[in-house]
C-alpha positions as MATLAB code, in Angstrom:
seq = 'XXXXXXXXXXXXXXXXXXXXXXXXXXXXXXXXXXXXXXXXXXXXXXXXXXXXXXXXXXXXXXXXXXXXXXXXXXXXXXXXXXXXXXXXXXXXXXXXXXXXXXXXXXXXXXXXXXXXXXXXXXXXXXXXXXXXXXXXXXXXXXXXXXXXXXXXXXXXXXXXXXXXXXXXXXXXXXXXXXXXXXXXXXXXXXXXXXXXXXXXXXXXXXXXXXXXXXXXXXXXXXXXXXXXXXXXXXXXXXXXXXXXXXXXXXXXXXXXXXXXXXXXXXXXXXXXXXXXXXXXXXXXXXXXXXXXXXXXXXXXXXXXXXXXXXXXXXXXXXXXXXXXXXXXXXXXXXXXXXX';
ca = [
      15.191   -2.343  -12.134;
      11.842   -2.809  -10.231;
       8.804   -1.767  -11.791;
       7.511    1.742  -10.664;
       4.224    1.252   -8.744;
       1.339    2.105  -10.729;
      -1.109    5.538  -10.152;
      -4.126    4.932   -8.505;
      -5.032    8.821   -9.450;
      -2.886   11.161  -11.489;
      -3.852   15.210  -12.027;
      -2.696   16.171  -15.568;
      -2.265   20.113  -15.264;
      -6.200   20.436  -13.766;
      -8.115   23.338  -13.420;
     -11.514   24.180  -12.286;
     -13.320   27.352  -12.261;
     -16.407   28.395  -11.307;
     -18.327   32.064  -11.783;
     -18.835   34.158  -14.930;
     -16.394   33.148  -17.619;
     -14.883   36.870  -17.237;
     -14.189   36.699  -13.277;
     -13.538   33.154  -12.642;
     -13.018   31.758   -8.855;
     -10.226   29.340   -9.662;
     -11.034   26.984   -7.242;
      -8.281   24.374   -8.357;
      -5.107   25.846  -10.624;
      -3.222   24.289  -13.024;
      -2.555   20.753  -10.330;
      -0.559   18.010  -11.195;
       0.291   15.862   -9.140;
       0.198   11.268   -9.126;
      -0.988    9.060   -6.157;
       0.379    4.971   -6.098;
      -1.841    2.660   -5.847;
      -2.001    1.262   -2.219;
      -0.762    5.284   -0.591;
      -2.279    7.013    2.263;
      -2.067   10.803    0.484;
      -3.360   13.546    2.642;
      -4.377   17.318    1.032;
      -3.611   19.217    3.367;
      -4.445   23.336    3.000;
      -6.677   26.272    4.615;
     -10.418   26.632    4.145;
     -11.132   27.392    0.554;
      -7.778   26.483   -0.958;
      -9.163   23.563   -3.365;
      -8.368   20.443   -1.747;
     -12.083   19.236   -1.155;
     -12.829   20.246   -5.118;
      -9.736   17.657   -6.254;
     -11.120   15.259   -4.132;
     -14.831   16.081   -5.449;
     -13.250   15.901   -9.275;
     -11.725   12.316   -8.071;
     -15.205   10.848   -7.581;
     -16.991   12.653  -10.472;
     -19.167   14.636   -8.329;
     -17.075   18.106  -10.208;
     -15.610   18.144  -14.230;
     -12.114   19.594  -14.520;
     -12.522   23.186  -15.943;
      -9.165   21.891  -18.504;
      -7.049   19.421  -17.904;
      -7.380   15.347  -17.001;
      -7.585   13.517  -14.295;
      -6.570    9.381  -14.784;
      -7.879    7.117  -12.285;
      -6.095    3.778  -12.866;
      -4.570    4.981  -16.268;
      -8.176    5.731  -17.654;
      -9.355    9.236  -18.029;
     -11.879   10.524  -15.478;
     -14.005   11.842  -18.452;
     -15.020    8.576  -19.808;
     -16.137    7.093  -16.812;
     -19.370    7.998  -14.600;
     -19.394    9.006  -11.143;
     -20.917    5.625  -10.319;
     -18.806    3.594  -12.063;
     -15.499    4.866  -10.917;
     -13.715    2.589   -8.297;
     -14.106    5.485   -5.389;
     -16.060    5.568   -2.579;
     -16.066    9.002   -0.228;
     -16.420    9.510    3.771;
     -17.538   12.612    4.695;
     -17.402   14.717    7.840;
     -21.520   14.432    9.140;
     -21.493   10.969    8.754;
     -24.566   11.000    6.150;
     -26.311    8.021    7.788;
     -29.603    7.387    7.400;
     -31.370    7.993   10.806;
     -33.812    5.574   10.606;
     -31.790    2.551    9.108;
     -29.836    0.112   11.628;
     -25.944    0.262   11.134;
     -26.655   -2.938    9.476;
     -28.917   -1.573    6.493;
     -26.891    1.563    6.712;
     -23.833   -0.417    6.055;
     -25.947   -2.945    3.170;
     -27.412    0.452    1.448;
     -24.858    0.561   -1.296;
     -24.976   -2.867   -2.138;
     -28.899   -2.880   -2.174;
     -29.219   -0.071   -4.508;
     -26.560   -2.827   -6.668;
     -29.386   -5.225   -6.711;
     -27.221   -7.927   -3.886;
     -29.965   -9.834   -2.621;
     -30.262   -9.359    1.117;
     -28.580  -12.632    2.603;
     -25.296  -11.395    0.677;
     -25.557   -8.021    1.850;
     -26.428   -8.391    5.168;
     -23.489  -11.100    5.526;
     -20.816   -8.401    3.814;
     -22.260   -5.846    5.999;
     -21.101   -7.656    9.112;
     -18.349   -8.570    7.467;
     -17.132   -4.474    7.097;
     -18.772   -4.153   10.639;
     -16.279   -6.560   12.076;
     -13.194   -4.705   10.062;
     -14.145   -1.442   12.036;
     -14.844   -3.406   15.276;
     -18.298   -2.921   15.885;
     -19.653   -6.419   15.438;
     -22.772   -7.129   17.272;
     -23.809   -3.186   16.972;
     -25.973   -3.988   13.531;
     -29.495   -3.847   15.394;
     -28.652   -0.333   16.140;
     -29.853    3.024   14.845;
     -27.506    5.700   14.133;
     -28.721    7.900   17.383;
     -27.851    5.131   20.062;
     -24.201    5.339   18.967;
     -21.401    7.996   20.076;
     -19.484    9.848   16.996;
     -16.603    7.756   17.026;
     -19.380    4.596   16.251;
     -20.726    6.361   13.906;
     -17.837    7.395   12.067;
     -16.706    3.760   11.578;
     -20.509    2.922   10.667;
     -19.738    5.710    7.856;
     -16.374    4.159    7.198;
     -17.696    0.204    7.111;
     -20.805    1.464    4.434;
     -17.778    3.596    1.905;
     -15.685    0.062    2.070;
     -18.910   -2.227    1.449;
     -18.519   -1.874   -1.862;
     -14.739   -2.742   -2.111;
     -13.402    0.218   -3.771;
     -10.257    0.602   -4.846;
      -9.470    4.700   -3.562;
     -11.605    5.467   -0.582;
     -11.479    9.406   -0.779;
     -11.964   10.510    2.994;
     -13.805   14.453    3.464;
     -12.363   15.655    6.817;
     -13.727   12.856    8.324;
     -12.362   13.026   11.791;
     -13.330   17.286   12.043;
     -16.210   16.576   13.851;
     -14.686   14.568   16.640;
     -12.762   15.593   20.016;
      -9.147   15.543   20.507;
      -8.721   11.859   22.532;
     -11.466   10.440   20.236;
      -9.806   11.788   17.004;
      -6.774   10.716   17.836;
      -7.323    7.702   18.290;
      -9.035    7.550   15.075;
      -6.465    8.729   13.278;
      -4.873    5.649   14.390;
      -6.739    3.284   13.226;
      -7.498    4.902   10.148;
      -3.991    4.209    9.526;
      -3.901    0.346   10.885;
      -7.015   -0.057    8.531;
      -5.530    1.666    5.239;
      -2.532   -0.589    5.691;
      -4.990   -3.896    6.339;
      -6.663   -3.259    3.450;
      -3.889   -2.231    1.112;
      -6.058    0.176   -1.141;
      -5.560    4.156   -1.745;
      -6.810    6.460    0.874;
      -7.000    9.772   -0.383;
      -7.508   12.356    2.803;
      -8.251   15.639    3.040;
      -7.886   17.822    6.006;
      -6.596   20.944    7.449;
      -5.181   19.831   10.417;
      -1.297   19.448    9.986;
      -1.122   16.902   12.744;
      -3.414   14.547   11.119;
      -1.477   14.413    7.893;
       1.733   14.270    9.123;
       0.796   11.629   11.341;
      -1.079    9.013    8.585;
       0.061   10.005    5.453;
       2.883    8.604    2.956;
       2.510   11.598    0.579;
       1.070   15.077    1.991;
       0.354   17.649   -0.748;
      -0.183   21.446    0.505;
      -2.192   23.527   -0.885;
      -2.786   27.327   -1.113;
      -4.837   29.208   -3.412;
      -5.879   26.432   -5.518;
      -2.536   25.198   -5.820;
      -0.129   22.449   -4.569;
       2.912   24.594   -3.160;
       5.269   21.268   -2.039;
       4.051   17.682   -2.346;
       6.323   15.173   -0.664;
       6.852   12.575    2.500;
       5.322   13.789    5.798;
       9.441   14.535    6.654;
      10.205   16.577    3.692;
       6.995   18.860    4.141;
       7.778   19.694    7.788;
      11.935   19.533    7.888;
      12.146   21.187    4.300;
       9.625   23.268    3.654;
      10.157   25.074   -0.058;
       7.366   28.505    0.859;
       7.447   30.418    3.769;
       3.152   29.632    3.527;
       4.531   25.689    3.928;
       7.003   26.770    7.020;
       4.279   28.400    8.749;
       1.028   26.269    7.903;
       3.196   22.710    8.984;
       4.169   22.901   12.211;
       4.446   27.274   12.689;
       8.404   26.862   11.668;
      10.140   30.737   12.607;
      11.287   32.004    9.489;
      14.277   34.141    8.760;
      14.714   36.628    6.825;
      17.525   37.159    5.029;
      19.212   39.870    7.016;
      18.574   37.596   10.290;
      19.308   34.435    8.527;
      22.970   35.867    8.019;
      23.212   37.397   11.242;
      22.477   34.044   13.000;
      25.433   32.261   10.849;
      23.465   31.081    8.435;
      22.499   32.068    4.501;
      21.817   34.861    3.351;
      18.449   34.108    2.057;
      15.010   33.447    3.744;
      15.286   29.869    5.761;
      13.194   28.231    8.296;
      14.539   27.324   11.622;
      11.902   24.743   13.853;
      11.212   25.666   17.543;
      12.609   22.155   18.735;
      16.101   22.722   17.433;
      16.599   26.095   19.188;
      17.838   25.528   22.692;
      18.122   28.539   25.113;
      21.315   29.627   26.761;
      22.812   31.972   28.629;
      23.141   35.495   27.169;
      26.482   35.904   24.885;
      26.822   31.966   24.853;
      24.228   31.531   21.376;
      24.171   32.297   18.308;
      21.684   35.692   18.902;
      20.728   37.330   22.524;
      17.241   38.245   22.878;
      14.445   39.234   25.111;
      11.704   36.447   26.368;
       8.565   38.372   25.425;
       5.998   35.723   25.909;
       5.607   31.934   27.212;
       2.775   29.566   26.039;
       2.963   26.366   28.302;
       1.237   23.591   26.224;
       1.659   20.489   28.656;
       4.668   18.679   27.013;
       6.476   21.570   25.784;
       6.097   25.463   26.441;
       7.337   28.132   23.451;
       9.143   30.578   24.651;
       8.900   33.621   21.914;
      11.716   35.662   22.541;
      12.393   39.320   20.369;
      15.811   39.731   19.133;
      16.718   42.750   16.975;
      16.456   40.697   13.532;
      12.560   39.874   14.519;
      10.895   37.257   17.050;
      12.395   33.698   17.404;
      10.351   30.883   19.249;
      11.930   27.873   20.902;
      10.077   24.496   21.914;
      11.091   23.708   25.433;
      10.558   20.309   27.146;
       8.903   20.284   30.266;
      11.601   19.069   32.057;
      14.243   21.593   31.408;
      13.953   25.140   33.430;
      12.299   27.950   31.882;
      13.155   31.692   31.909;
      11.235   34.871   33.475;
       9.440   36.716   30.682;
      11.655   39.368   30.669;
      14.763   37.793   30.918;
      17.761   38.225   28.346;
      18.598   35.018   27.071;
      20.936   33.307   24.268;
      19.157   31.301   21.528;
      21.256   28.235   19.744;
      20.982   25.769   17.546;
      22.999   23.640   15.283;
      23.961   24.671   11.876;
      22.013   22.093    9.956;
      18.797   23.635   11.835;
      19.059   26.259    8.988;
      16.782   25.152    5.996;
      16.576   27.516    3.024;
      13.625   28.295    1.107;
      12.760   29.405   -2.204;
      11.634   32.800   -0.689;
       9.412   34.824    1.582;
       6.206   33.855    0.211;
];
């Protein structure tokens, strides 16, 4: 059998509170959860739902209220923040304004002691990885964000760390500009061959970079799993409609519609409208939200509103209009419940 690939971080049943010992905010609760070595893993959750605090008690800069975290197989707890093999990104940037991109880039290995040849040369040398050789003489102002993103991203790899843990580091940033980021984020994660650890709560990023997605909710991970299994199989009803706004069924509609009678999710793209009588439910289009490539068309049917995604191409319905909705059995994914 082949050797499992090792953990680059495992959470052993973590929790951390904050506030008075009598009402504590559990900020993280009870997470376990491991990343491999050389995995793009995206947290993915709401504001406030502890994702930035795991990746905060990765590099040292929080203590686990109970439990362990491992980095590498060694406890967290025995290692400094500064001596852990982590390095973090953050959303502003935190450049130094009046640095070049080139001392900007050097800082971490100058505050190491490197004498300034070496860390000059491995400065270019990151500078070159994020494609913005011949931009060292710069100062943070005279670049655009995308530039000064990768300057951020260039001075967290300087120091060759083995998890690079990445703070919403594309929030900042417009659409076209982030997307193409996201891009190479990717194309540089798999370069490189280390951990990224990325947290975010934009759905589309994770699903689009990650390996491994963990959602979270409340201080909790609710499903961990490929970017496929979070967004075709979602466990929670919070995972259906935080990954890609999935409708959800309830039980009495789930049966009605030919499938089980428990709560199940049912994505937009696999419902396909027809004419009324001919689908598996007749409803009423109530609203349509054209979105360039595809328009949802919400329509109301007696069990509850059902959205389909329709391609641009294909003809749309009158709001108004009584239509059939379809789709094929295997559409039907149950959950665990309504929660």
């Amino acid at each position: 059998m082949p050797l499992a690939t090792p953990l680059a971080v495992e959470f052993d049943n973590v929790t951390r509170h904050f506030g008075p010992a009598g009402a504590p905010v559990r900020a993280v609760d009870g997470v376990s959860v491991g990343i491999t070595e050389g995995c793009f893993f995206a947290m993915l959750g709401p504001s406030g739902s502890g994702k930035t605090t795991c990746l905060r008690l990765i590099s040292g800069f929080e203590r686990p209220t109970s439990g362990h975290i491992r980095i590498f197989g060694q406890n967290s707890e025995a290692i400094p923040p500064n001596r852990r093999p982590v390095n973090t990104v953050f959303q502003d940037y935190a450049l130094f304004p009046h640095l070049t991109v080139r001392d900007n880039v050097a800082y971490g290995p100058r505050m190491a002691g490197v004498d300034r040849r070496t860390r000059h040369a491995a400065a270019e040398e990151m500078l070159a990885l994020v494609k913005l050789s011949g931009y060292g003489d710069r100062k943070p102002a005279a670049l655009s964000g995308g530039q000064r993103q990768r300057v951020a991203l260039a001075r967290a790899l300087v120091n060759r760390p083995r998890v690079l843990l990445l703070d919403e580091p594309l929030g900042a940033l417009d659409l076209k500009l982030r997307e193409a980021m996201q891009e190479e984020l990717k194309s540089l994660q798999q370069s490189l061959g280390i951990t990224f650890v990325f947290v975010t709560h934009d759905q589309g990023e994770a699903l689009s970079m990650a390996d491994r997605v963990a959602v979270f909710n409340d201080g909790k991970i609710v499903q961990e799993g490929t970017p496929q299994d979070i967004y075709e199989r979602p466990r929670t009803r919070f995972v259906a409609d935080f990954v890609g706004s999935a409708n959800v069924l309830s039980p009495e509609l789930s049966a009605r519609a030919g499938g089980p009678a428990r709560w199940t999710s049912l994505r937009g793209e696999a419902v396909a409208l027809t004419a009324p009588g001919a689908g598996r439910i007749t409803g009423t289009v109530r609203s349509l939200r054209y979105m360039g490539a595809v328009t949802r068309v919400t329509v109301a049917t007696p069990g509850g509103d059902l959205t389909a995604t329709v391609p641009a191409a294909l003809p749309l319905p009158a709001q108004g209009a009584t239509v059939g909705l379809h789709w094929p059995a295997d559409a039907l994914h149950e959950m665990e419940g309504g929660a």
